[in-house]
mmCIF file of C-alpha atoms in Angstrom:
data_model
loop_
_atom_site.group_PDB
_atom_site.id
_atom_site.type_symbol
_atom_site.label_atom_id
_atom_site.label_comp_id
_atom_site.label_asym_id
_atom_site.label_seq_id
_atom_site.Cartn_x
_atom_site.Cartn_y
_atom_site.Cartn_z
ATOM 1 C CA MET A 13 68.707 88.351 -2.993
ATOM 2 C CA LYS A 14 72.716 88.076 -3.929
ATOM 3 C CA ILE A 15 74.681 85.222 -3.591
ATOM 4 C CA LYS A 16 76.542 86.051 -0.198
ATOM 5 C CA CYS A 17 79.988 84.881 -0.532
ATOM 6 C CA LEU A 18 82.894 84.678 2.192
ATOM 7 C CA ILE A 19 86.735 84.122 1.518
ATOM 8 C CA ILE A 20 89.270 82.431 3.965
ATOM 9 C CA ASP A 21 92.879 82.966 2.480
ATOM 10 C CA ASP A 22 96.267 83.644 4.781
ATOM 11 C CA GLU A 23 97.535 85.733 1.995
ATOM 12 C CA PRO A 24 96.271 89.640 1.891
ATOM 13 C CA LEU A 25 97.186 89.818 -1.934
ATOM 14 C CA ALA A 26 95.018 86.547 -2.655
ATOM 15 C CA ILE A 27 92.222 88.504 -0.647
ATOM 16 C CA ASN A 28 92.287 91.373 -2.500
ATOM 17 C CA VAL A 29 92.324 89.923 -5.993
ATOM 18 C CA ILE A 30 89.133 87.969 -5.233
ATOM 19 C CA LYS A 31 87.486 90.584 -3.606
ATOM 20 C CA ASN A 32 88.166 92.886 -6.666
ATOM 21 C CA TYR A 33 86.505 90.304 -8.631
ATOM 22 C CA ILE A 34 83.675 89.972 -6.791
ATOM 23 C CA GLU A 35 82.812 93.704 -6.723
ATOM 24 C CA GLN A 36 82.483 93.632 -10.296
ATOM 25 C CA ILE A 37 79.778 91.086 -10.414
ATOM 26 C CA GLU A 38 76.701 92.590 -9.287
ATOM 27 C CA ASP A 39 74.975 89.466 -8.295
ATOM 28 C CA LEU A 40 77.708 88.555 -5.689
ATOM 29 C CA GLU A 41 78.120 89.889 -2.362
ATOM 30 C CA LEU A 42 81.474 89.711 -0.254
ATOM 31 C CA VAL A 43 80.013 89.043 2.918
ATOM 32 C CA ASN A 44 83.371 89.262 5.183
ATOM 33 C CA THR A 45 87.295 87.909 4.564
ATOM 34 C CA PHE A 46 89.278 86.265 7.147
ATOM 35 C CA SER A 47 93.038 85.662 6.907
ATOM 36 C CA ASN A 48 92.776 82.387 9.050
ATOM 37 C CA SER A 49 90.363 79.581 8.923
ATOM 38 C CA ILE A 50 89.569 79.437 12.907
ATOM 39 C CA GLU A 51 87.923 83.094 12.246
ATOM 40 C CA GLY A 52 86.029 81.776 9.096
ATOM 41 C CA LEU A 53 84.661 78.479 11.160
ATOM 42 C CA ASN A 54 83.176 80.791 14.223
ATOM 43 C CA PHE A 55 81.759 83.090 11.906
ATOM 44 C CA LEU A 56 79.573 80.337 10.261
ATOM 45 C CA LYS A 57 78.125 79.050 13.311
ATOM 46 C CA ASN A 58 76.075 82.204 13.288
ATOM 47 C CA ASN A 59 76.226 83.149 9.706
ATOM 48 C CA THR A 60 74.447 82.004 6.226
ATOM 49 C CA ILE A 61 76.670 81.945 3.399
ATOM 50 C CA ASP A 62 76.194 80.490 0.028
ATOM 51 C CA VAL A 63 79.882 80.114 -1.245
ATOM 52 C CA ILE A 64 83.432 79.931 0.219
ATOM 53 C CA PHE A 65 86.115 80.896 -1.628
ATOM 54 C CA LEU A 66 88.936 78.646 0.143
ATOM 55 C CA ASP A 67 92.202 78.348 -0.082
ATOM 56 C CA ILE A 68 94.322 75.059 1.072
ATOM 57 C CA ASN A 69 97.633 75.737 2.894
ATOM 58 C CA MET A 70 96.675 77.955 5.873
ATOM 59 C CA PRO A 71 98.391 77.663 9.390
ATOM 60 C CA VAL A 72 96.520 75.995 12.417
ATOM 61 C CA LEU A 73 93.463 74.410 10.682
ATOM 62 C CA ASP A 74 94.276 73.930 7.043
ATOM 63 C CA GLY A 75 91.192 74.448 4.224
ATOM 64 C CA ILE A 76 90.942 70.311 4.026
ATOM 65 C CA ASN A 77 90.500 69.897 7.240
ATOM 66 C CA PHE A 78 88.088 72.951 7.489
ATOM 67 C CA ILE A 79 86.124 71.498 5.049
ATOM 68 C CA LYS A 80 86.103 68.227 6.901
ATOM 69 C CA SER A 81 84.967 69.927 10.118
ATOM 70 C CA LEU A 82 81.816 71.686 8.420
ATOM 71 C CA GLU A 83 78.222 69.667 8.991
ATOM 72 C CA ASN A 84 76.266 71.651 6.857
ATOM 73 C CA PRO A 85 79.064 73.189 4.261
ATOM 74 C CA PRO A 86 77.810 75.965 1.755
ATOM 75 C CA LEU A 87 79.236 75.534 -1.998
ATOM 76 C CA LEU A 88 83.050 75.722 -1.908
ATOM 77 C CA ILE A 89 85.248 77.058 -4.595
ATOM 78 C CA ILE A 90 89.464 76.302 -4.054
ATOM 79 C CA THR A 91 91.711 78.827 -4.672
ATOM 80 C CA SER A 92 94.995 77.237 -4.259
ATOM 81 C CA ALA A 93 98.689 77.943 -5.386
ATOM 82 C CA TYR A 94 98.847 74.477 -5.671
ATOM 83 C CA ASP A 95 97.350 71.674 -7.898
ATOM 84 C CA GLN A 96 97.792 68.215 -5.831
ATOM 85 C CA PHE A 97 94.895 68.994 -3.835
ATOM 86 C CA ALA A 98 92.587 68.907 -6.380
ATOM 87 C CA ILE A 99 91.561 65.504 -6.388
ATOM 88 C CA GLU A 100 91.204 65.151 -2.375
ATOM 89 C CA THR A 101 89.127 68.473 -2.424
ATOM 90 C CA TYR A 102 86.533 67.071 -5.068
ATOM 91 C CA GLU A 103 86.415 63.765 -3.043
ATOM 92 C CA LEU A 104 84.686 66.111 -0.469
ATOM 93 C CA ASP A 105 82.065 67.776 -2.940
ATOM 94 C CA VAL A 106 84.351 71.207 -4.009
ATOM 95 C CA LEU A 107 82.166 72.550 -6.662
ATOM 96 C CA ASP A 108 86.009 74.047 -8.257
ATOM 97 C CA TYR A 109 89.344 74.179 -8.187
ATOM 98 C CA LEU A 110 91.355 77.671 -9.123
ATOM 99 C CA VAL A 111 94.701 77.620 -9.289
ATOM 100 C CA LYS A 112 96.534 80.833 -8.273
ATOM 101 C CA PRO A 113 96.896 83.453 -9.956
ATOM 102 C CA ILE A 114 93.495 83.398 -10.757
ATOM 103 C CA GLU A 115 92.374 85.474 -14.196
ATOM 104 C CA PHE A 116 88.971 86.849 -14.253
ATOM 105 C CA PRO A 117 87.703 84.588 -17.185
ATOM 106 C CA ARG A 118 88.370 81.800 -14.812
ATOM 107 C CA LEU A 119 86.638 82.866 -12.127
ATOM 108 C CA MET A 120 83.664 83.634 -13.943
ATOM 109 C CA LYS A 121 83.285 79.855 -15.238
ATOM 110 C CA ALA A 122 83.142 79.238 -11.575
ATOM 111 C CA VAL A 123 80.839 81.682 -10.935
ATOM 112 C CA ASN A 124 78.251 80.356 -13.759
ATOM 113 C CA LYS A 125 79.033 76.887 -11.849
ATOM 114 C CA ILE A 126 77.384 78.264 -8.664
ATOM 115 C CA ASN A 127 74.697 79.804 -10.498
ATOM 116 C CA LYS A 128 73.841 76.498 -11.898
ATOM 117 C CA ARG A 129 74.320 74.635 -8.742
ATOM 118 C CA LEU A 130 72.385 76.639 -6.772
ATOM 119 C CA ASN A 131 69.447 76.652 -9.387
ATOM 120 C CA ASN A 132 69.681 72.900 -9.781
ATOM 121 C CA ALA A 133 69.329 72.649 -5.909
ATOM 122 C CA GLY A 134 66.286 75.063 -5.651
ATOM 123 C CA ALA A 135 68.019 77.852 -4.017
ATOM 124 C CA LYS A 136 66.874 81.289 -3.940
ATOM 125 C CA LEU A 137 68.967 83.174 -6.314
ATOM 126 C CA PRO A 138 68.517 86.746 -8.320
ATOM 127 C CA GLN A 139 65.412 87.160 -9.465
ATOM 128 C CA GLU A 140 67.031 87.729 -13.169
ATOM 129 C CA ASN A 141 68.743 84.517 -12.650
ATOM 130 C CA SER A 142 65.582 82.227 -12.357
ATOM 131 C CA LYS A 143 65.354 79.027 -13.830
ATOM 132 C CA GLU A 144 62.899 80.735 -16.545
ATOM 133 C CA ASN A 145 65.570 83.473 -17.377
ATOM 134 C CA PRO A 146 69.250 82.016 -16.508
ATOM 135 C CA PHE A 147 72.059 84.909 -17.508
ATOM 136 C CA ILE A 148 75.677 84.557 -18.129
ATOM 137 C CA PHE A 149 78.496 87.418 -17.665
ATOM 138 C CA VAL A 150 80.708 88.096 -20.087
ATOM 139 C CA LYS A 151 84.111 90.557 -20.280
ATOM 140 C CA ILE A 152 83.606 92.829 -22.936
ATOM 141 C CA ASP A 153 86.416 94.836 -22.046
ATOM 142 C CA LYS A 154 88.723 95.399 -19.241
ATOM 143 C CA LYS A 155 86.253 97.144 -16.556
ATOM 144 C CA LYS A 156 83.052 96.164 -17.892
ATOM 145 C CA MET A 157 81.099 93.056 -17.386
ATOM 146 C CA LYS A 158 77.798 92.255 -19.303
ATOM 147 C CA LYS A 159 74.889 90.018 -18.548
ATOM 148 C CA ILE A 160 73.769 88.590 -21.032
ATOM 149 C CA PHE A 161 70.315 86.422 -20.916
ATOM 150 C CA LEU A 162 70.494 83.058 -22.356
ATOM 151 C CA ASN A 163 67.257 83.222 -24.095
ATOM 152 C CA GLU A 164 68.175 86.092 -26.082
ATOM 153 C CA ILE A 165 71.181 84.559 -27.912
ATOM 154 C CA LEU A 166 71.441 83.865 -31.485
ATOM 155 C CA VAL A 167 74.810 82.829 -32.750
ATOM 156 C CA ILE A 168 77.990 82.945 -31.368
ATOM 157 C CA GLU A 169 80.741 83.146 -34.263
ATOM 158 C CA SER A 170 84.233 82.752 -33.710
ATOM 159 C CA LEU A 171 86.810 85.217 -34.774
ATOM 160 C CA LYS A 172 90.031 83.461 -33.977
ATOM 161 C CA ASP A 173 90.973 84.484 -30.289
ATOM 162 C CA TYR A 174 87.646 86.287 -29.703
ATOM 163 C CA LEU A 175 83.724 85.329 -30.213
ATOM 164 C CA LYS A 176 80.943 87.976 -31.301
ATOM 165 C CA ILE A 177 77.819 87.267 -29.841
ATOM 166 C CA SER A 178 74.697 88.317 -31.543
ATOM 167 C CA THR A 179 71.568 88.400 -29.300
ATOM 168 C CA THR A 180 68.162 90.029 -29.391
ATOM 169 C CA SER A 181 69.451 93.186 -27.943
ATOM 170 C CA GLY A 182 72.957 93.242 -29.610
ATOM 171 C CA LYS A 183 75.940 92.419 -30.641
ATOM 172 C CA PHE A 184 79.579 91.885 -28.361
ATOM 173 C CA ILE A 185 82.875 90.863 -28.785
ATOM 174 C CA ILE A 186 84.361 89.096 -25.972
ATOM 175 C CA HIS A 187 87.890 87.327 -25.461
ATOM 176 C CA SER A 188 87.362 83.443 -25.587
ATOM 177 C CA THR A 189 87.394 80.289 -27.712
ATOM 178 C CA LEU A 190 84.044 78.959 -29.099
ATOM 179 C CA SER A 191 84.926 75.608 -27.163
ATOM 180 C CA ASP A 192 85.277 77.369 -23.836
ATOM 181 C CA PHE A 193 82.376 79.478 -24.499
ATOM 182 C CA THR A 194 80.040 76.758 -25.535
ATOM 183 C CA SER A 195 80.781 74.482 -22.812
ATOM 184 C CA LEU A 196 79.290 77.246 -20.544
ATOM 185 C CA LEU A 197 75.810 76.783 -22.348
ATOM 186 C CA PRO A 198 73.078 74.152 -21.778
ATOM 187 C CA GLU A 199 73.552 71.556 -24.319
ATOM 188 C CA ARG A 200 69.849 71.043 -24.745
ATOM 189 C CA ASP A 201 69.500 74.681 -25.810
ATOM 190 C CA PHE A 202 72.466 75.341 -27.818
ATOM 191 C CA ILE A 203 74.497 73.437 -30.802
ATOM 192 C CA ARG A 204 78.062 73.906 -32.286
ATOM 193 C CA ILE A 205 77.281 73.461 -36.443
ATOM 194 C CA HIS A 206 80.454 74.416 -37.350
ATOM 195 C CA ARG A 207 83.866 75.475 -36.178
ATOM 196 C CA SER A 208 83.106 78.814 -36.201
ATOM 197 C CA TYR A 209 79.400 78.951 -35.153
ATOM 198 C CA THR A 210 77.296 77.632 -31.672
ATOM 199 C CA ILE A 211 73.803 78.851 -32.344
ATOM 200 C CA ALA A 212 70.541 78.910 -30.485
ATOM 201 C CA ILE A 213 68.358 75.870 -31.552
ATOM 202 C CA ASP A 214 65.385 77.915 -30.249
ATOM 203 C CA LYS A 215 66.053 80.852 -32.727
ATOM 204 C CA ILE A 216 66.517 78.259 -35.852
ATOM 205 C CA ASP A 217 63.859 79.942 -38.693
ATOM 206 C CA ALA A 218 64.862 77.502 -41.573
ATOM 207 C CA VAL A 219 67.253 74.206 -41.979
ATOM 208 C CA GLU A 220 67.802 73.670 -45.890
ATOM 209 C CA GLY A 221 70.347 71.502 -47.366
ATOM 210 C CA ASN A 222 73.594 72.100 -44.929
ATOM 211 C CA SER A 223 72.813 75.788 -43.712
ATOM 212 C CA ILE A 224 70.488 77.371 -41.054
ATOM 213 C CA GLU A 225 68.368 80.292 -41.196
ATOM 214 C CA ILE A 226 68.304 82.592 -38.389
ATOM 215 C CA GLU A 227 66.941 85.977 -38.648
ATOM 216 C CA GLY A 228 67.571 86.047 -42.388
ATOM 217 C CA LEU A 229 70.719 85.255 -42.475
ATOM 218 C CA ARG A 230 72.285 81.873 -43.383
ATOM 219 C CA TYR A 231 74.787 80.111 -41.479
ATOM 220 C CA VAL A 232 76.757 76.843 -42.967
ATOM 221 C CA ILE A 233 76.692 73.754 -41.194
ATOM 222 C CA GLY A 234 79.971 71.889 -41.275
ATOM 223 C CA ARG A 235 80.528 68.124 -43.246
ATOM 224 C CA SER A 236 81.674 66.748 -39.539
ATOM 225 C CA TYR A 237 78.588 68.503 -37.833
ATOM 226 C CA ILE A 238 75.421 68.044 -39.854
ATOM 227 C CA ASP A 239 74.345 64.369 -38.710
ATOM 228 C CA GLU A 240 74.543 65.372 -35.158
ATOM 229 C CA VAL A 241 72.959 68.533 -35.862
ATOM 230 C CA LYS A 242 69.707 67.633 -38.102
ATOM 231 C CA GLN A 243 69.203 64.754 -35.551
ATOM 232 C CA LYS A 244 69.327 67.048 -32.586
ATOM 233 C CA ILE A 245 66.746 69.872 -34.691
ATOM 234 C CA LEU A 246 64.569 66.805 -35.192
ATOM 235 C CA ASN A 247 64.396 65.504 -31.434
ATOM 236 C CA SER A 248 63.782 69.367 -30.452
ATOM 237 C CA SER A 249 60.991 69.154 -32.463
ATOM 238 C CA ILE A 250 57.435 68.785 -30.691
#
C-alpha cells in the first residue's frame, strides 16, 4: 500500500509544485487536490487519507480552523508562504511546516518524518519501509530519486557541498551537508566520527586507536568525537 496524500491549497501553482514532487516518490499516492478547504473537508467524510499538504491562508475556512474542525486528523504538513503561523500549528500537532517556495529536498525531509511517524504509530506502510527494513530517498540527479535501505549504508562522506554515500550495493553522490543528512538517520544505528564522516555502527569491523575499519578501509575518528564514539560503540556491544 502507498501513503495516500491530499493537497489543499488555493494557489494552482503551489498545487502543481507539490503534485510534481509527489509523483516522483514511488511510495506516495496523490488521491486528490482541492482549491478550498470546504471541499477537502467534505471529501474526508467518506475517504481515508494518510497525510494532507495544507495551505494556511485560504478563503471561507483557513487552514488552522480546518485542522481544528477535524475529529481524527491524518498527518498534517503545512505549506505556507508565511512562517508566522508555525508555533500555532505545531500546537495542533502538525508534523512539519514547509515555507514556500518549497524545494524538493525540504519536502523529502517531511516525507521521511511521515514514514517515521507512521512506523512509530504502527500504521501499515509499504512493505519495503517496514520497521525491519526502513529506507530513505535521496536525489542523485535532477530527475531521479534513489531509494537507499538504511541497513545497506556503510559510510557517508562529506565532499564540501556534496556527500558520497557508500552502501553494500553501490556509491551515490548527493547534494547535501553531512549534518543535515545525519540528522535524518536513527541515532542508535549511525554516528558521526569526524567532520567528514558518519558511519553505520553495525558495519564496523574493528576499532584501533583513533581509527575505525569498515570493509577493509580505515576512517580516522576526529579528536573532538573520539570519546563519544568509543562510548557509543561499547554501549552497542552485547
